């Protein structure tokens, strides 16, 4: 199996499809895209759009971006505390692409943030705490470990450990198959020996 890492740019590309609210300063009928219909756009009325469209409109001074609730300095500080205190459990208060979303918003909507540098620092701390949790989990991997325990890890953490985790999981699975085959061979030999004695 190929457990290739996605590049940060590829993860950001996926994250750009996440929905976010904007407040447009223009009037326009709904936009139809493959991913859905967004709008209508009316000045001062919030509308939900994909992040890539929000960035496009923001760059053209056509909207103000409403930041996600979790992307606030106080909220991130609380999430950091939860991550530190919760053992191997991940906080569910941030989305899968939290790191990529934050990076895109920091880059393209920096004027929307009051404490940009502090937020970047807290976000890095959250990433490090979550990455350490994944590494601890990787050390405990066995072929019957349910993958659901990774369901609340973020894309950025999974990307860091993907090759090692994939390889370890594959080897653990192969070892389990070998043990199963040995057990079957022992049972077959035991049954064969018993029938010869009769």
GROMACS .gro file of C-alpha atoms in nm:
model
  198
    1UNK     CA    1   0.000   0.000   0.000
    2UNK     CA    2   0.108   0.354  -0.066
    3UNK     CA    3   0.085   0.570   0.247
    4UNK     CA    4   0.207   0.888   0.084
    5UNK     CA    5   0.175   1.216   0.266
    6UNK     CA    6  -0.033   1.489   0.122
    7UNK     CA    7   0.157   1.812   0.083
    8UNK     CA    8   0.041   2.107   0.294
    9UNK     CA    9  -0.088   2.260  -0.030
   10UNK     CA   10  -0.298   1.950  -0.106
   11UNK     CA   11  -0.447   1.955   0.244
   12UNK     CA   12  -0.522   2.327   0.204
   13UNK     CA   13  -0.690   2.251  -0.128
   14UNK     CA   14  -0.922   2.004   0.048
   15UNK     CA   15  -0.982   2.252   0.331
   16UNK     CA   16  -1.089   2.523   0.086
   17UNK     CA   17  -1.415   2.332   0.034
   18UNK     CA   18  -1.515   2.381   0.399
   19UNK     CA   19  -1.806   2.621   0.442
   20UNK     CA   20  -1.775   2.960   0.609
   21UNK     CA   21  -1.997   3.263   0.649
   22UNK     CA   22  -1.931   3.594   0.480
   23UNK     CA   23  -2.104   3.930   0.485
   24UNK     CA   24  -2.110   4.051   0.125
   25UNK     CA   25  -2.110   4.417   0.029
   26UNK     CA   26  -2.260   4.352  -0.315
   27UNK     CA   27  -2.586   4.232  -0.466
   28UNK     CA   28  -2.587   3.923  -0.688
   29UNK     CA   29  -2.804   3.623  -0.770
   30UNK     CA   30  -2.693   3.279  -0.646
   31UNK     CA   31  -2.377   3.124  -0.792
   32UNK     CA   32  -2.410   2.768  -0.924
   33UNK     CA   33  -2.106   2.543  -0.885
   34UNK     CA   34  -2.050   2.168  -0.905
   35UNK     CA   35  -2.037   2.161  -0.525
   36UNK     CA   36  -2.368   2.345  -0.488
   37UNK     CA   37  -2.551   2.673  -0.517
   38UNK     CA   38  -2.443   2.964  -0.297
   39UNK     CA   39  -2.624   3.290  -0.245
   40UNK     CA   40  -2.814   3.506  -0.315
   41UNK     CA   41  -2.577   3.780  -0.210
   42UNK     CA   42  -2.719   4.091  -0.046
   43UNK     CA   43  -2.518   4.367   0.125
   44UNK     CA   44  -2.497   4.312   0.500
   45UNK     CA   45  -2.676   3.973   0.499
   46UNK     CA   46  -2.463   3.673   0.604
   47UNK     CA   47  -2.434   3.391   0.351
   48UNK     CA   48  -2.252   3.057   0.369
   49UNK     CA   49  -1.997   2.981   0.097
   50UNK     CA   50  -1.693   2.754   0.048
   51UNK     CA   51  -1.373   2.899   0.189
   52UNK     CA   52  -1.215   2.929  -0.158
   53UNK     CA   53  -1.502   3.157  -0.266
   54UNK     CA   54  -1.478   3.358   0.057
   55UNK     CA   55  -1.106   3.413  -0.008
   56UNK     CA   56  -1.172   3.507  -0.371
   57UNK     CA   57  -1.435   3.764  -0.270
   58UNK     CA   58  -1.224   3.894   0.021
   59UNK     CA   59  -0.928   3.955  -0.211
   60UNK     CA   60  -1.156   4.168  -0.428
   61UNK     CA   61  -1.293   4.361  -0.127
   62UNK     CA   62  -1.640   4.216  -0.189
   63UNK     CA   63  -1.701   4.076   0.159
   64UNK     CA   64  -1.604   4.050   0.521
   65UNK     CA   65  -1.528   3.698   0.644
   66UNK     CA   66  -1.695   3.583   0.964
   67UNK     CA   67  -1.438   3.377   1.149
   68UNK     CA   68  -1.538   3.033   1.279
   69UNK     CA   69  -1.630   3.025   1.649
   70UNK     CA   70  -1.334   2.800   1.732
   71UNK     CA   71  -1.084   3.039   1.567
   72UNK     CA   72  -1.071   3.282   1.856
   73UNK     CA   73  -0.777   3.335   2.093
   74UNK     CA   74  -0.970   3.251   2.411
   75UNK     CA   75  -1.135   2.945   2.252
   76UNK     CA   76  -0.803   2.816   2.118
   77UNK     CA   77  -0.645   2.863   2.461
   78UNK     CA   78  -0.926   2.653   2.617
   79UNK     CA   79  -0.881   2.387   2.348
   80UNK     CA   80  -0.507   2.380   2.422
   81UNK     CA   81  -0.589   2.314   2.789
   82UNK     CA   82  -0.829   2.035   2.695
   83UNK     CA   83  -0.567   1.877   2.467
   84UNK     CA   84  -0.308   1.892   2.745
   85UNK     CA   85  -0.537   1.740   3.012
   86UNK     CA   86  -0.729   1.479   2.811
   87UNK     CA   87  -0.471   1.201   2.778
   88UNK     CA   88  -0.508   1.026   2.443
   89UNK     CA   89  -0.848   1.177   2.362
   90UNK     CA   90  -0.864   1.452   2.101
   91UNK     CA   91  -1.076   1.762   2.147
   92UNK     CA   92  -1.374   1.762   1.914
   93UNK     CA   93  -1.404   2.141   1.932
   94UNK     CA   94  -1.197   2.196   1.618
   95UNK     CA   95  -1.261   2.066   1.266
   96UNK     CA   96  -1.058   1.804   1.078
   97UNK     CA   97  -0.882   2.072   0.870
   98UNK     CA   98  -0.837   2.313   1.162
   99UNK     CA   99  -0.469   2.383   1.092
  100UNK     CA  100  -0.517   2.435   0.719
  101UNK     CA  101  -0.827   2.652   0.769
  102UNK     CA  102  -0.645   2.867   1.022
  103UNK     CA  103  -0.343   2.904   0.793
  104UNK     CA  104  -0.562   3.008   0.499
  105UNK     CA  105  -0.755   3.257   0.710
  106UNK     CA  106  -0.437   3.393   0.873
  107UNK     CA  107  -0.288   3.442   0.527
  108UNK     CA  108  -0.586   3.589   0.341
  109UNK     CA  109  -0.790   3.751   0.618
  110UNK     CA  110  -0.525   3.874   0.862
  111UNK     CA  111  -0.714   4.201   0.911
  112UNK     CA  112  -0.997   4.004   1.078
  113UNK     CA  113  -0.773   3.894   1.371
  114UNK     CA  114  -0.697   4.099   1.682
  115UNK     CA  115  -0.424   3.867   1.822
  116UNK     CA  116  -0.278   3.706   1.511
  117UNK     CA  117   0.071   3.619   1.643
  118UNK     CA  118  -0.065   3.487   1.976
  119UNK     CA  119  -0.318   3.273   1.790
  120UNK     CA  120  -0.049   3.129   1.563
  121UNK     CA  121   0.154   3.035   1.870
  122UNK     CA  122  -0.141   2.866   2.046
  123UNK     CA  123  -0.233   2.682   1.726
  124UNK     CA  124   0.123   2.547   1.697
  125UNK     CA  125   0.102   2.430   2.060
  126UNK     CA  126  -0.227   2.249   1.987
  127UNK     CA  127  -0.071   2.081   1.684
  128UNK     CA  128   0.229   1.963   1.888
  129UNK     CA  129   0.008   1.824   2.167
  130UNK     CA  130  -0.211   1.637   1.919
  131UNK     CA  131   0.089   1.505   1.727
  132UNK     CA  132   0.240   1.367   2.050
  133UNK     CA  133  -0.090   1.189   2.124
  134UNK     CA  134  -0.082   1.022   1.784
  135UNK     CA  135   0.277   0.911   1.831
  136UNK     CA  136   0.185   0.757   2.169
  137UNK     CA  137  -0.105   0.577   2.001
  138UNK     CA  138   0.122   0.454   1.723
  139UNK     CA  139   0.348   0.292   1.980
  140UNK     CA  140   0.049   0.094   2.111
  141UNK     CA  141  -0.082  -0.019   1.771
  142UNK     CA  142  -0.194  -0.378   1.723
  143UNK     CA  143  -0.390  -0.544   1.442
  144UNK     CA  144  -0.718  -0.525   1.630
  145UNK     CA  145  -0.693  -0.159   1.736
  146UNK     CA  146  -1.007   0.011   1.605
  147UNK     CA  147  -0.924   0.295   1.370
  148UNK     CA  148  -1.219   0.490   1.517
  149UNK     CA  149  -0.984   0.618   1.787
  150UNK     CA  150  -0.822   0.831   1.518
  151UNK     CA  151  -1.151   0.976   1.398
  152UNK     CA  152  -1.103   1.308   1.577
  153UNK     CA  153  -0.739   1.359   1.483
  154UNK     CA  154  -0.678   1.639   1.235
  155UNK     CA  155  -0.548   1.616   0.881
  156UNK     CA  156  -0.219   1.783   0.973
  157UNK     CA  157  -0.140   1.533   1.251
  158UNK     CA  158  -0.243   1.231   1.046
  159UNK     CA  159  -0.028   1.355   0.761
  160UNK     CA  160   0.278   1.363   0.987
  161UNK     CA  161   0.239   1.003   1.104
  162UNK     CA  162   0.068   0.848   0.799
  163UNK     CA  163   0.371   0.662   0.654
  164UNK     CA  164   0.487   0.522   0.988
  165UNK     CA  165   0.136   0.435   1.103
  166UNK     CA  166   0.049   0.271   0.773
  167UNK     CA  167   0.367   0.064   0.772
  168UNK     CA  168   0.325  -0.039   1.137
  169UNK     CA  169  -0.038  -0.135   1.084
  170UNK     CA  170   0.052  -0.338   0.774
  171UNK     CA  171   0.331  -0.526   0.956
  172UNK     CA  172   0.104  -0.589   1.256
  173UNK     CA  173  -0.162  -0.728   1.022
  174UNK     CA  174   0.093  -0.952   0.848
  175UNK     CA  175   0.213  -1.082   1.184
  176UNK     CA  176  -0.146  -1.161   1.284
  177UNK     CA  177  -0.195  -1.352   0.956
  178UNK     CA  178   0.122  -1.555   1.020
  179UNK     CA  179   0.004  -1.636   1.373
  180UNK     CA  180  -0.340  -1.739   1.241
  181UNK     CA  181  -0.179  -1.964   0.978
  182UNK     CA  182   0.049  -2.124   1.239
  183UNK     CA  183  -0.251  -2.189   1.463
  184UNK     CA  184  -0.439  -2.353   1.174
  185UNK     CA  185  -0.136  -2.568   1.087
  186UNK     CA  186  -0.101  -2.681   1.450
  187UNK     CA  187  -0.472  -2.770   1.463
  188UNK     CA  188  -0.447  -2.960   1.133
  189UNK     CA  189  -0.141  -3.152   1.254
  190UNK     CA  190  -0.314  -3.232   1.582
  191UNK     CA  191  -0.621  -3.362   1.399
  192UNK     CA  192  -0.403  -3.560   1.156
  193UNK     CA  193  -0.210  -3.719   1.443
  194UNK     CA  194  -0.532  -3.809   1.625
  195UNK     CA  195  -0.680  -3.981   1.317
  196UNK     CA  196  -0.358  -4.185   1.264
  197UNK     CA  197  -0.377  -4.315   1.623
  198UNK     CA  198  -0.727  -4.448   1.562
   0.00000   0.00000   0.00000
